[in-house]
Structures are given as C-alpha cells and as structure tokens.
Short mmCIF file of C-alpha atoms and ligand atoms in Angstrom, two decimals:
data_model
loop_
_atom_site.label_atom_id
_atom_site.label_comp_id
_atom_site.label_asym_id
_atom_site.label_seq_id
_atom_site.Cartn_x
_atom_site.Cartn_y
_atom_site.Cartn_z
CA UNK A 683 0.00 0.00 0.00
CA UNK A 684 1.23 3.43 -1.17
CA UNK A 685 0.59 6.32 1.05
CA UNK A 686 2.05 9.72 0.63
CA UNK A 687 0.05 11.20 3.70
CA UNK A 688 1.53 11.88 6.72
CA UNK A 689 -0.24 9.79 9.94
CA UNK A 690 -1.74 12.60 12.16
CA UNK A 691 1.22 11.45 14.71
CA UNK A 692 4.09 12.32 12.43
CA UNK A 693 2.28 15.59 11.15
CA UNK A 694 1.75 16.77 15.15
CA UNK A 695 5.44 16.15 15.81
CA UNK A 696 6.65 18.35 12.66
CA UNK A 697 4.72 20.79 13.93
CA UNK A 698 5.88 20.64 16.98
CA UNK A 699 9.49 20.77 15.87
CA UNK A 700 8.76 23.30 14.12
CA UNK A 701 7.68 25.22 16.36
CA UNK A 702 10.66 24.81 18.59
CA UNK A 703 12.88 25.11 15.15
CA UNK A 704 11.32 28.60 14.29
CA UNK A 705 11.86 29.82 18.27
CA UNK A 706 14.99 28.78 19.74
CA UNK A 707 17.35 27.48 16.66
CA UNK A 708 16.52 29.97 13.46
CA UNK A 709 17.15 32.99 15.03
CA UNK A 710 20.46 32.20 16.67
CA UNK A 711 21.54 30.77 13.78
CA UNK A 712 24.01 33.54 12.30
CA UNK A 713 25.08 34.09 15.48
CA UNK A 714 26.01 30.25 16.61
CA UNK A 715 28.20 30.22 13.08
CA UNK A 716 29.64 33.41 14.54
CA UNK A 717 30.30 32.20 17.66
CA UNK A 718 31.29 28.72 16.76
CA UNK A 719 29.01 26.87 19.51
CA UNK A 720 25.19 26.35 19.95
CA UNK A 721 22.96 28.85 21.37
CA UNK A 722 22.37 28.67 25.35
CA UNK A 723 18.91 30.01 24.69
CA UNK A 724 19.15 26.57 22.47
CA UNK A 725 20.41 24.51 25.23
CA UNK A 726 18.16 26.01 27.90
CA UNK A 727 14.67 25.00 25.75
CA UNK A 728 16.11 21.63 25.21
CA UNK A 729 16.23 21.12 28.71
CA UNK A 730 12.45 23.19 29.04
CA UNK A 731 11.46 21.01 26.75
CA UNK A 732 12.83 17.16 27.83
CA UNK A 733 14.92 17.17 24.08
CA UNK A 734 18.31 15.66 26.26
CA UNK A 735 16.77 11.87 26.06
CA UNK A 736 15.06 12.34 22.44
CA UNK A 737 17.04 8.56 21.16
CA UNK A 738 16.89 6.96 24.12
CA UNK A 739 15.13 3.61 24.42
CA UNK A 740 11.67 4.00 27.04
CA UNK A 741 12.99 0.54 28.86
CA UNK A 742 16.57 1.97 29.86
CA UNK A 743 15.12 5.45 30.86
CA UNK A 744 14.76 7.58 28.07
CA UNK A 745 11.77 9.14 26.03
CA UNK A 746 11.77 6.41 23.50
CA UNK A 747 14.38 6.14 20.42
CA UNK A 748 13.71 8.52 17.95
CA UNK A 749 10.73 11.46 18.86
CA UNK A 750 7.72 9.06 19.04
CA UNK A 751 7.33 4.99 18.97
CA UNK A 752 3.91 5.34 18.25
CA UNK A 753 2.59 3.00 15.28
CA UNK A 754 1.76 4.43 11.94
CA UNK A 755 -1.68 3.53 10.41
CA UNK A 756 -1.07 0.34 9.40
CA UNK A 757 0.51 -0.52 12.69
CA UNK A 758 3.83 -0.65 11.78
CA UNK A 759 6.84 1.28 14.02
CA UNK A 760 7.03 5.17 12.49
CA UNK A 761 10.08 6.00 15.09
CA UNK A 762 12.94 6.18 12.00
CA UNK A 763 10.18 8.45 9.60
CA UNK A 764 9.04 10.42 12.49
CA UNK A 765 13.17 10.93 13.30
CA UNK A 766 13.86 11.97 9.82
CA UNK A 767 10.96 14.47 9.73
CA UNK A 768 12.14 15.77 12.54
CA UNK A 769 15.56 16.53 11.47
CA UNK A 770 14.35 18.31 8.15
CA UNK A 771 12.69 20.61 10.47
CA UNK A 772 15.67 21.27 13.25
CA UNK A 773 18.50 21.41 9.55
CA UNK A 774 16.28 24.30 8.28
CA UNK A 775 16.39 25.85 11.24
CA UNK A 776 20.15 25.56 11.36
CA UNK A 777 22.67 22.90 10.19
CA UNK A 778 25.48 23.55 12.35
CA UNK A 779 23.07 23.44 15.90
CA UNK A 780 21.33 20.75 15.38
CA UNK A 781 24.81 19.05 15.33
CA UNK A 782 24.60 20.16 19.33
CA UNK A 783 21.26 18.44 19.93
CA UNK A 784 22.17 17.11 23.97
CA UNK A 785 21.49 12.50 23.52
CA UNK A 786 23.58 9.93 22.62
CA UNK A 787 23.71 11.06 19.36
CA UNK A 788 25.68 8.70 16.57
CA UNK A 789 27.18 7.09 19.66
CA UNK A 790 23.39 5.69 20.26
CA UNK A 791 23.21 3.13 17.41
CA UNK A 792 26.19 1.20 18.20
CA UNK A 793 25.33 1.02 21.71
CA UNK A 794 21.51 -0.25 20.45
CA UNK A 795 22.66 -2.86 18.44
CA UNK A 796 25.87 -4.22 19.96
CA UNK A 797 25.59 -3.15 23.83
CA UNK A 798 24.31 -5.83 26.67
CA UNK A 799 21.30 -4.70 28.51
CA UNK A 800 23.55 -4.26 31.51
CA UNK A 801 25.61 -1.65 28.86
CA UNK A 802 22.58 -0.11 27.46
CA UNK A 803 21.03 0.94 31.12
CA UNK A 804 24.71 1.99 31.75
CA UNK A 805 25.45 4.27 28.93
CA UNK A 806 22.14 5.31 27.60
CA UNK A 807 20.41 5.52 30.85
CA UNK A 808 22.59 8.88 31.76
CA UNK A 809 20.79 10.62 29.59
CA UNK A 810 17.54 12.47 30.76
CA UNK A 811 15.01 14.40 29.53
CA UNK A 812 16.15 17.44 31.13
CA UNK A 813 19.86 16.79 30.46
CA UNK A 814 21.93 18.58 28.61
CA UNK A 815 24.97 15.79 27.91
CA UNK A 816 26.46 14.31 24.80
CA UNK A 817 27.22 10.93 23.36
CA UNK A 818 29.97 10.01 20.36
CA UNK A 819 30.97 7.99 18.21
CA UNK A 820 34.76 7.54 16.86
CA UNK A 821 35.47 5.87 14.10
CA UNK A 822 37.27 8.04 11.51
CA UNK A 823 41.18 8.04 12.11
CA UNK A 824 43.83 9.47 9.49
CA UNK A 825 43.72 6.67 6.78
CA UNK A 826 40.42 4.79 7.85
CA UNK A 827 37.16 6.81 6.96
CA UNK A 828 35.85 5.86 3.69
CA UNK A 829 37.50 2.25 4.23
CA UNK A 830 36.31 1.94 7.83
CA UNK A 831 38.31 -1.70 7.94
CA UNK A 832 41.68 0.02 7.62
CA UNK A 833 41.43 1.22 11.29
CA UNK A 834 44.61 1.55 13.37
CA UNK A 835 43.84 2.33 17.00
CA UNK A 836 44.97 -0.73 18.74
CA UNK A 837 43.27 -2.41 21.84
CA UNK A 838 44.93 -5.29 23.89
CA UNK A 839 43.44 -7.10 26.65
CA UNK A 840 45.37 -6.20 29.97
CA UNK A 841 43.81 -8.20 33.13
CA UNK A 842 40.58 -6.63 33.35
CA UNK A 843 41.43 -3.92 31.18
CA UNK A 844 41.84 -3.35 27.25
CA UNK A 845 44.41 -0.74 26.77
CA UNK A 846 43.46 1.28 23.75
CA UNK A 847 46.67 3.42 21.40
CA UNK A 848 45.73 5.57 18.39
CA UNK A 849 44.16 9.22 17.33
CA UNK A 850 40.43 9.77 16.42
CA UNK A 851 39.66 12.79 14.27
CA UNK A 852 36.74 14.52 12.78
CA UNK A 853 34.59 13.64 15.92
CA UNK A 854 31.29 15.60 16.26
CA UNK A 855 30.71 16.55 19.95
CA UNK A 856 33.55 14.09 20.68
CA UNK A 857 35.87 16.75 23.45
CA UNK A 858 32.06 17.43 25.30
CA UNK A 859 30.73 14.33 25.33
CA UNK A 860 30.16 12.17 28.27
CA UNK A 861 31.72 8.69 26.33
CA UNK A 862 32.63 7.92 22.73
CA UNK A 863 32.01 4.26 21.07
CA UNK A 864 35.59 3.70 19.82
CA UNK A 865 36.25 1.53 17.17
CA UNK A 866 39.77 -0.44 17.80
CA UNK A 867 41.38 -3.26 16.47
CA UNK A 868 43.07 -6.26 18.43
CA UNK A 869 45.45 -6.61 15.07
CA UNK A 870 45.61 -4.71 11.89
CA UNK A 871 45.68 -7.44 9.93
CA UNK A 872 42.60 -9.31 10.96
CA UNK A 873 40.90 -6.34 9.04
CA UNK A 874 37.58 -6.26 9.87
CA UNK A 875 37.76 -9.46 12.03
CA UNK A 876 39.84 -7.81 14.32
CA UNK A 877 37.42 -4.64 15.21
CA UNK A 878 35.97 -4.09 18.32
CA UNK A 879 34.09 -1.23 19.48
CA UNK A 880 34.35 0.52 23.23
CA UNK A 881 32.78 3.00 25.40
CA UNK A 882 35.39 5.06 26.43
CA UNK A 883 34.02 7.58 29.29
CA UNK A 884 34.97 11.26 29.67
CA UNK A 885 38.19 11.12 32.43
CA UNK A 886 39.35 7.66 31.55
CA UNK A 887 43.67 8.37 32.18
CA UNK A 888 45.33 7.90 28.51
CA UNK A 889 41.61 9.59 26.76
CA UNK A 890 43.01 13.60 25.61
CA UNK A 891 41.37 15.86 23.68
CA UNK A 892 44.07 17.41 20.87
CA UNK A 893 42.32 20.13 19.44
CA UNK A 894 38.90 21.56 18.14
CA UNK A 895 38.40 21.83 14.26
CA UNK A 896 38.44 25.13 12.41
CA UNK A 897 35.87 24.56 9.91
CA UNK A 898 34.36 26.52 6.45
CA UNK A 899 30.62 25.44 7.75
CA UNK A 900 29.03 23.29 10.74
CA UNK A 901 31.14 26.18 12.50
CA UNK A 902 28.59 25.87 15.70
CA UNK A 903 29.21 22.01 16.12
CA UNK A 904 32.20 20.93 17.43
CA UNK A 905 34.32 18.76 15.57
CA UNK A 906 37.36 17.03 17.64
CA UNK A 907 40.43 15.46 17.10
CA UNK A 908 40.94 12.70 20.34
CA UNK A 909 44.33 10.61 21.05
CA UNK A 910 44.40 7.57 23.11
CA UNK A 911 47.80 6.80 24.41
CA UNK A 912 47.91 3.52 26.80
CA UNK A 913 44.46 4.06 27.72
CA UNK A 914 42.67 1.76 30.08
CA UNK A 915 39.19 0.81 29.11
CA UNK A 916 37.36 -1.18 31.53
CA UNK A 917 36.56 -4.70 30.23
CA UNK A 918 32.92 -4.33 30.80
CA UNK A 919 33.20 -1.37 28.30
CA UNK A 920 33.95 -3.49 25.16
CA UNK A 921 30.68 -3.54 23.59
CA UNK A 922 28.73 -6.71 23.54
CA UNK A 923 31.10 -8.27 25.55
CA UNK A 924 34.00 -10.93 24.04
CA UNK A 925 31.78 -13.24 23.01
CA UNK A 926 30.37 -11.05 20.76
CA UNK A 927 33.50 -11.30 18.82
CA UNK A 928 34.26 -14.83 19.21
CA UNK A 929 36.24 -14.58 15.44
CA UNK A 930 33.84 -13.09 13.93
CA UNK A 931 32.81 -9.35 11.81
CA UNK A 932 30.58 -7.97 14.65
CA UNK A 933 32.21 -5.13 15.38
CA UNK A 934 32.71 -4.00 12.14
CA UNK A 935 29.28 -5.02 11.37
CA UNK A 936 28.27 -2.54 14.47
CA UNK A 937 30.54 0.25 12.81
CA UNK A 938 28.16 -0.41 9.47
CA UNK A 939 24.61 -1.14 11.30
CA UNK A 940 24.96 2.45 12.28
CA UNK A 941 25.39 3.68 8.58
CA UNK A 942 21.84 2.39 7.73
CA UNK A 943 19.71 4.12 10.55
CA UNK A 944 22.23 7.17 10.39
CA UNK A 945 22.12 8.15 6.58
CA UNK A 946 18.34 8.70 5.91
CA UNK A 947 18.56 10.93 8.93
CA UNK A 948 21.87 12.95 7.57
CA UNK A 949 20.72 12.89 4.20
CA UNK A 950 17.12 14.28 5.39
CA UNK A 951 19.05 17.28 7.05
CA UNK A 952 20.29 18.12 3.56
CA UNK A 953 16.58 18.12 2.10
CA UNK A 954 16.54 20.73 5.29
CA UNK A 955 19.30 22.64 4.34
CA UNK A 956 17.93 23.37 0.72
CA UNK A 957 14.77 23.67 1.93
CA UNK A 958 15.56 26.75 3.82
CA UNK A 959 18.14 28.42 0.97
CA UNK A 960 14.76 27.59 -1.69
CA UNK A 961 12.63 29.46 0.79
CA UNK A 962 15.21 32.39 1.27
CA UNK A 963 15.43 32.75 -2.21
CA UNK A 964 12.01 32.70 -3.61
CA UNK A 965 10.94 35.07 -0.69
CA UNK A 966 13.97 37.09 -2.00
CA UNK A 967 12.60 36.99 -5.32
CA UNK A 968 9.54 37.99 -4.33
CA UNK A 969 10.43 41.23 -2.81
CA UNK A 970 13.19 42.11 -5.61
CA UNK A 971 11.03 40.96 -9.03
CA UNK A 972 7.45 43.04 -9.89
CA UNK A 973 6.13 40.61 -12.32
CA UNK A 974 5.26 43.33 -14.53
CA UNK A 975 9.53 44.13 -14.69
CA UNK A 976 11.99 41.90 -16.24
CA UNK A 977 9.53 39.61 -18.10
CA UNK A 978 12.28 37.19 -19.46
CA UNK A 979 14.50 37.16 -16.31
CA UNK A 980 11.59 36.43 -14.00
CA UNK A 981 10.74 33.89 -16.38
CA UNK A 982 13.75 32.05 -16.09
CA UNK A 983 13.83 32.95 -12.67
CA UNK A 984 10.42 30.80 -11.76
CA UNK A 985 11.66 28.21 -14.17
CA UNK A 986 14.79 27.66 -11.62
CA UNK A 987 13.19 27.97 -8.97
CA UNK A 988 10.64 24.83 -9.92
CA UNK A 989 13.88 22.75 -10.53
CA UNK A 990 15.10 23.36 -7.08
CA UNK A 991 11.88 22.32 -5.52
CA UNK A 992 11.43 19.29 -7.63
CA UNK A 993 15.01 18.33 -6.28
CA UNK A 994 14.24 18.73 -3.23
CA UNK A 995 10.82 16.78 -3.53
CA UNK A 996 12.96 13.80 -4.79
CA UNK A 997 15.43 13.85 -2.11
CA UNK A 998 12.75 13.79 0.35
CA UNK A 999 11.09 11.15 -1.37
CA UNK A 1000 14.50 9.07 -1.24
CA UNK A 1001 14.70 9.57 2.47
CA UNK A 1002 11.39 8.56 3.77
CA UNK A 1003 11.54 5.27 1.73
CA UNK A 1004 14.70 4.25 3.62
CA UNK A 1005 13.27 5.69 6.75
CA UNK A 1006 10.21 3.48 5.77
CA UNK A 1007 12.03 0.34 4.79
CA UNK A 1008 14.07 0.48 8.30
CA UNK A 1009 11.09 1.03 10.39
CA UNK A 1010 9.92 -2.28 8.54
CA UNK A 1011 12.60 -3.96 9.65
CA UNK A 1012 13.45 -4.84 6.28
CA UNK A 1013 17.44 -4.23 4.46
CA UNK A 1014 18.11 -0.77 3.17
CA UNK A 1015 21.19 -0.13 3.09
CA UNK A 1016 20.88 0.51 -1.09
CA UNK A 1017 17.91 2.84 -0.05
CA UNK A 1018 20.09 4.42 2.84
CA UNK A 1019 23.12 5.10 0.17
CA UNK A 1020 20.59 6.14 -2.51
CA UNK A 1021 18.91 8.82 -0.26
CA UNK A 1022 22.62 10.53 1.04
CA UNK A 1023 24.36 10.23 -2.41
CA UNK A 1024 20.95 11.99 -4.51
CA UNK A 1025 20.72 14.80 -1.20
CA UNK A 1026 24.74 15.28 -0.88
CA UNK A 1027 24.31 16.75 -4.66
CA UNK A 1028 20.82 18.20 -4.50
CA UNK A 1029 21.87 20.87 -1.57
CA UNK A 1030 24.82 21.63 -3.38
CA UNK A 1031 23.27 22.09 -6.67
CA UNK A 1032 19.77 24.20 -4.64
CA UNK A 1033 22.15 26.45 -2.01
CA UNK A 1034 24.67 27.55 -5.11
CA UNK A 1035 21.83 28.32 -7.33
CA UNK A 1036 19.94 30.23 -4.43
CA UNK A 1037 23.19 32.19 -4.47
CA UNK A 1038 23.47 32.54 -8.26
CA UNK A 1039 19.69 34.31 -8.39
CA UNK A 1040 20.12 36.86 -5.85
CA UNK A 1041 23.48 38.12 -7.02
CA UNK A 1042 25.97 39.99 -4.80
CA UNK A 1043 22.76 39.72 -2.07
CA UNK A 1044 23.04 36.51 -2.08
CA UNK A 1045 26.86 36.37 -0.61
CA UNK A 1046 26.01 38.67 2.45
CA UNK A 1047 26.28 36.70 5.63
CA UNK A 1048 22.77 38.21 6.84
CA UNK A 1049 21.18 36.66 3.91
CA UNK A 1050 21.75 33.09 5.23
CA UNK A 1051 22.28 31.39 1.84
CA UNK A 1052 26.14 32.38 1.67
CA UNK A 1053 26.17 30.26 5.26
CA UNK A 1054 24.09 27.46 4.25
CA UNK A 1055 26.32 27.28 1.13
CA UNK A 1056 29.11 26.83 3.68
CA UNK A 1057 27.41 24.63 6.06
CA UNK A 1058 25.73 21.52 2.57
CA UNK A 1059 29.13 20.65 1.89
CA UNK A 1060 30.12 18.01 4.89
CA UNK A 1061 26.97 16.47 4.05
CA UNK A 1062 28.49 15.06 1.08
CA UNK A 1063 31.54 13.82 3.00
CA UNK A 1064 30.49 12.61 6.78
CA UNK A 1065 28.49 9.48 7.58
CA UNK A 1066 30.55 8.44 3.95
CA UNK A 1067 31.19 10.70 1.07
CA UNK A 1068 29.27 10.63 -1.87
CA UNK A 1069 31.78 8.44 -3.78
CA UNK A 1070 31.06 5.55 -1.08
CA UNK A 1071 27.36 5.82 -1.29
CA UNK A 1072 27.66 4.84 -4.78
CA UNK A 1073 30.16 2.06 -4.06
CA UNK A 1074 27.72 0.76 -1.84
CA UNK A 1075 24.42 1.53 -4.49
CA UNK A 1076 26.78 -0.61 -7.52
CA UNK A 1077 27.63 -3.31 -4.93
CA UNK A 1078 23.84 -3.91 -4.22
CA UNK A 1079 23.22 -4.07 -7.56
CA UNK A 1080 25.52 -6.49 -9.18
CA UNK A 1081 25.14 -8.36 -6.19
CA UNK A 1082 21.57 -8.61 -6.80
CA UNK A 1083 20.67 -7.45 -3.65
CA UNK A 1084 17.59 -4.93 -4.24
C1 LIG B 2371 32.26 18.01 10.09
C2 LIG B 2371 32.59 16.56 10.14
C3 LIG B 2371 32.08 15.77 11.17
C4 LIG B 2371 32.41 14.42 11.24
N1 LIG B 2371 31.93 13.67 12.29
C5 LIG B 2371 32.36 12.38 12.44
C6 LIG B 2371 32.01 11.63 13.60
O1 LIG B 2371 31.25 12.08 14.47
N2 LIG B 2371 32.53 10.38 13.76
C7 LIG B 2371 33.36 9.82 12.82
O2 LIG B 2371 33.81 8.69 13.03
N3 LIG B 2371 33.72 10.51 11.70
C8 LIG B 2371 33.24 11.77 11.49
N4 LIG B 2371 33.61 12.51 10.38
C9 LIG B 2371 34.53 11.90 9.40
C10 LIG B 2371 33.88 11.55 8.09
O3 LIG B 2371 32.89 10.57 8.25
C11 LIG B 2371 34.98 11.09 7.12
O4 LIG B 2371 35.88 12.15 6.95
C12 LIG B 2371 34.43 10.66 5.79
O5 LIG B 2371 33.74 9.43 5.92
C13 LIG B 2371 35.53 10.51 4.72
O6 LIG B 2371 36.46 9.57 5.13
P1 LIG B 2371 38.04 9.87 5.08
O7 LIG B 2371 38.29 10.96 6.06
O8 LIG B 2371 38.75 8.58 5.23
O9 LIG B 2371 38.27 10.48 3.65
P2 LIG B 2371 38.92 9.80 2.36
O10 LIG B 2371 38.41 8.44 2.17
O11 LIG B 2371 40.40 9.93 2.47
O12 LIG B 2371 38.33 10.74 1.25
C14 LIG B 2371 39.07 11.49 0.28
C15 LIG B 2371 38.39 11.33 -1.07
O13 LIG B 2371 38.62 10.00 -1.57
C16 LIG B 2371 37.40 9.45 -2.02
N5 LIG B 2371 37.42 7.98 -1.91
C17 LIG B 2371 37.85 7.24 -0.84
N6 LIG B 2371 37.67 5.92 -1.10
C18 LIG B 2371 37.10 5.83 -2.33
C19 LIG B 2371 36.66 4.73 -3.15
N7 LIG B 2371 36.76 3.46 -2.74
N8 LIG B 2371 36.12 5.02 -4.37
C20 LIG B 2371 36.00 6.30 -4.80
N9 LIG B 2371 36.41 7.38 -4.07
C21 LIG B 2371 36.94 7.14 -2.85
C22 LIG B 2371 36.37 10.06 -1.10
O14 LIG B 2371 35.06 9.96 -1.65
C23 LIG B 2371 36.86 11.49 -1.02
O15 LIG B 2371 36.43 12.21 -2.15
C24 LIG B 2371 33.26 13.85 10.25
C25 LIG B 2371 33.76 14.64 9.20
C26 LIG B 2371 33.45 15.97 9.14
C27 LIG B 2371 34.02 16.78 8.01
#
C-alpha cells in the first residue's frame, strides 16, 4: 500500500518541531556560526522542553528512540520516519546546531545494536530528559574513513582492562561528550575481524582531547580530534562483551549497522538545508522581481526555482523510503546510500543556485544562503562521502541485492 500522507502522529510532531525550530534554533543561527558553539537560549529550551533523552530507548530510561514509537496507520513502528521528519525541520532551522542536539547522538546506534542490557542501562540511561549531555561515536582516524576496515587504534586485553593506542579525528561533539564508542582493532591485519568497538568515558587516564576543528561550515558544532595513548578501558566497556566477537565481523558489522539508521537521517538534514536556501530565495525573489519588470529574467527565474523544488521533492522522497524500509525492519542499506548520495548533490546544486539568483545579495552573511552554502558541503563527506554511497548503491546491484 502506497501512502504519501503523513499519519496525524508524524504531522503533530513536525509541527511541533517546528515550532521549537522557528523559536529557539533559526534565530540564533548567524550568530552560533559566529560564535562557533550552539545557542544557550538553544540549550536552555532543550532542557524546558525534555529534548536531552530524544534517542533513548523507554525501557533503559529515556523518552523512546527517535521522537515518538507510536505506530503508523497500518501498525507498523514510524520512530525512524518520524526521526527523519524531525531533522528536516531542526537542519532548516540551522545545520550547524542541530549538530549540538544534547542525547547519545551517533554514539546511540552502536550502543543499540551491539551493547548488553547491563551496557545499554549503563550508557544510555545517563541521559535524561532534562539533560543537557552528549554521546559520540569515533570511528574516523587518518587513513580509515571511507575504508572503515583500515582502522589503526589498537586495543589489547590487559587483566581486566583493554588498553586502547591511536588518534580519532573529525569527531562531532567528541571533546564534550560524556563517552565515545571507539572503534579499535586487536590486530591490523585481521581487518575487519579484528574490530571491536568501546565506550570510552569522559576522564578515563590515557583519553586527551588534541584540538577543536576550524571549519568553512558546521562552524557551531564541534568537531574534535581525540588521542588515546595507553588508555585503560574497563573490560565491561567493550561492547557486547567478548563473546560477541568470538572470530567473527561484529564489530565492524556494528561500525556499518549504524550507517543504515544514520544516513536517511543525515541525508534528510540536507533536504533541510535546501529547503531553507529555496525558501530564502524565492521570498527574496519575491520582494526584488514586480512581475510586470523583467519579463524574461523572472521567467527564467520561476523556471529555476521549480527545478530546485522538484530536487528537493525527490530527495525527500528518497529519504522517507529508507526511513520506511528500516522502520519495517526490512534491508536498506541501497535505499540508505541512494537517499545521502541523490541529497549530498541536490543541496549543493539548490544552495549555489539560491546564491546565483540573488546576485551579490546573495553572498552577504545576513542573507543566510552564503552560510548554508558553507554549512551543505560536509553532508556530502560525513556518515561516507558521496563516492562511497555509490560504491555501496553498484555493490547492491551487481550483487543482486535490491
Ligand atoms: C564536520 C565533520 C564531522 C564528522 N563527524 C564524524 C564523527 O562524528 N565520527 C566519525 O567517526 N567521523 C566523522 N567525520 C569523518 C567523516 O565521516 C569522514 O571524513 C568521511 O567518511 C571521509 O572519510 P576519510 O576521512 O577517510 O576520507 P577519504 O576516504 O580519504 O576521502 C578522500 C576522497 O577520496 C574518495 N574515496 C575514498 N575511497 C574511495 C573509493 N573506494 N572510491 C572512490 N572514491 C573514494 C572520497 O570519496 C573522497 O572524495 C566527520 C567529518 C566531518 C568533516
């Protein structure tokens, strides 16, 4: 059954998010990219408003994963499409901020899908409603990103300790948060046999923070660079325990598992992103064109401004399918790729040409489209770069995987 209709749950909790969007993240947002951190007035209403525990499961004390469990219609789970409409609304709003929103964050997943109960009450349990406290997650390293099995950071068993060696970078809310899921390996060579993922907790002796990005967009989430030198992990922090591992791929299977809850909801804040430069610019257009003047230009004008929404129509499309496929429970990592690769363009393609229609207005930092210019262009490199999405889309298809 085809339905293109929102359920009257998911429709009351976009407007709810909008509502919060429009109030306490819009008009901060020049401002947070100024200041390179989220808004407190942000940060206070998430704690007003019980955002700190929006991912966490109901059964180890959170709110429930994603912004509402509720069943659609048809009685199937709507958590992953009510999460992805959701962060359409918070990205137009502002990119970089909703970066800061307080929960486990990417560091959730892994700790969903590989943790013990024991390890889920543990990590996810610390964060409530009212809190304002991050998770991570560490995976990328200098030479293992887009090929996730090349990691380096070691981890050996020591007693009942694993002592963990190696430098994390590019980790989003990674110096702030209160653990990171680390992804080691017991032996290089064992590629991805030989991962294994950890919760290592803010304090832990050996766990430093190097330094804080500078970036060209994002600028009000942090982005950190971590080092691990002979640092002790305690054994009840590896993931899953040891005989999770037991020879096999499961932690690099964890590392993956993420991917295919995590892109839909990346590639929807892109939708969100050129959403709000569309908006800017046809209220821009608006103002600037009489249609009675410039006959031709406005013409062409309109005509761009239909292609822009048409993309972004698709790229919504793409991302509620694998939102929809997930909440199924059925495989989507194709659908997953599909969405992030078609969005990681789309924004680029809708902010630029935003830009391109109002002129010299439209590079003026307090006409928002020169910063949401700045901000589209990780989303076609984190949570894998557009090039790997389409690795993954050809691999699906000649291995007959739909
Ligand atoms: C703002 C920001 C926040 C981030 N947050 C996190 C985070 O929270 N946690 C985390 O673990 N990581 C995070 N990252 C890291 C990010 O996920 C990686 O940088 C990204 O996946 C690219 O991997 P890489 O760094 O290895 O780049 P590389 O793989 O070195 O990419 C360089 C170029 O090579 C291309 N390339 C690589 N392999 C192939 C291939 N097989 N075929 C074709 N082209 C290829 C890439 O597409 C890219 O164009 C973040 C990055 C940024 C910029």
């Amino acid at each position: 059954m085809i339905d293109f209709e929102l359920s009257p749950q998911q429709k009351k909790i976009r407007d709810m998010v909008r509502m919060f969007t429009t109030n306490f993240i819009r008009p901060y947002s020049l401002r947070a990219d100024k200041e390179k951190k989220p808004p407190q007035e942000f940060l206070d209403a998430c704690a007003q408003f019980g955002l700190g525990a929006g991912a966490v499961p109901k059964d180890v004390g959170g709110e429930g994963e994603g912004v509402g469990e509720d069943k659609d219609p048809q009685g199937e789970s709507q958590k992953n499409r009510i999460s992805i409409i959701g962060s359409e609304e918070m990205a137009w709003g502002d990119p970089g901020v909703v970066l800061s929103l307080p929960g486990p964050g990417l560091g959730g997943p892994p700790v969903q899908f590989m943790g013990t109960d024991d390890q889920k009450k543990r990590f996810l349990g610390i964060f409530g409603p009212n809190d304002i406290k991050w998770g991570a997650y560490a995976l990328t390293e200098p030479g293992a990103g887009s090929d996730a099995a090349a990691v380096r950071t070691t981890c050996r068993k020591d007693g009942d300790h694993w002592v963990l060696n190696g430098h994390k970078f590019f980790i989003t809310n990674g110096a702030k948060a209160e653990w990171n899921v680390v992804f080691a390996t017991v032996d290089p060579k064992l590629g991805r046999a030989g991962q294994r993922a950890f919760v290592v907790e803010k304090g832990t002796p050996g766990f430093s923070v190097l330094k804080i990005e500078e970036k060209m967009g994002l600028r009000a989430s942090e982005t950190a660079d971590l080092v691990f030198e002979d640092c002790r992990v305690p054994a009840e922090n590896l993931l899953g325990g040891d005989a999770l591992y037991d020879g096999s791929k499961q932690g690099f299977r964890g590392a993956m598992k993420t991917f295919d809850a995590t892109r839909p909801l990346v590639a929807s804040m892109a939708v969100g992103i050129a959403r709000a430069a569309f908006e800017t610019c046809r209220d821009w257009v608006k103002e600037n064109y009489a249609l009675s003047q410039h006959t031709h230009r406005f013409h062409r004008i309109a005509d761009a401004l239909g292609v822009m929404k048409r993309e972004i129509e698709i790229g919504r499309g793409l991302c509620w399918h694998a939102a929809w496929l997930l909440d199924l429970k059925r495989a989507n990592s194709k659908e997953s790729s599909m969405a992030k690769a078609y969005t990681g363009g789309m924004v680029q393609r809708v902010t630029a040409k935003a830009i391109e229609i109002m002129g010299p207005d439209g590079t003026l930092h307090e006409n928002l489209v020169e910063k949401l210019y700045r901000d589209q262009k990780v989303y076609d490199i984190f949570e894998g770069t557009g090039q790997i999405q389409r690795v993954v889309i050809s691999r699906r298809i000649f291995s007959q995987i739909t």
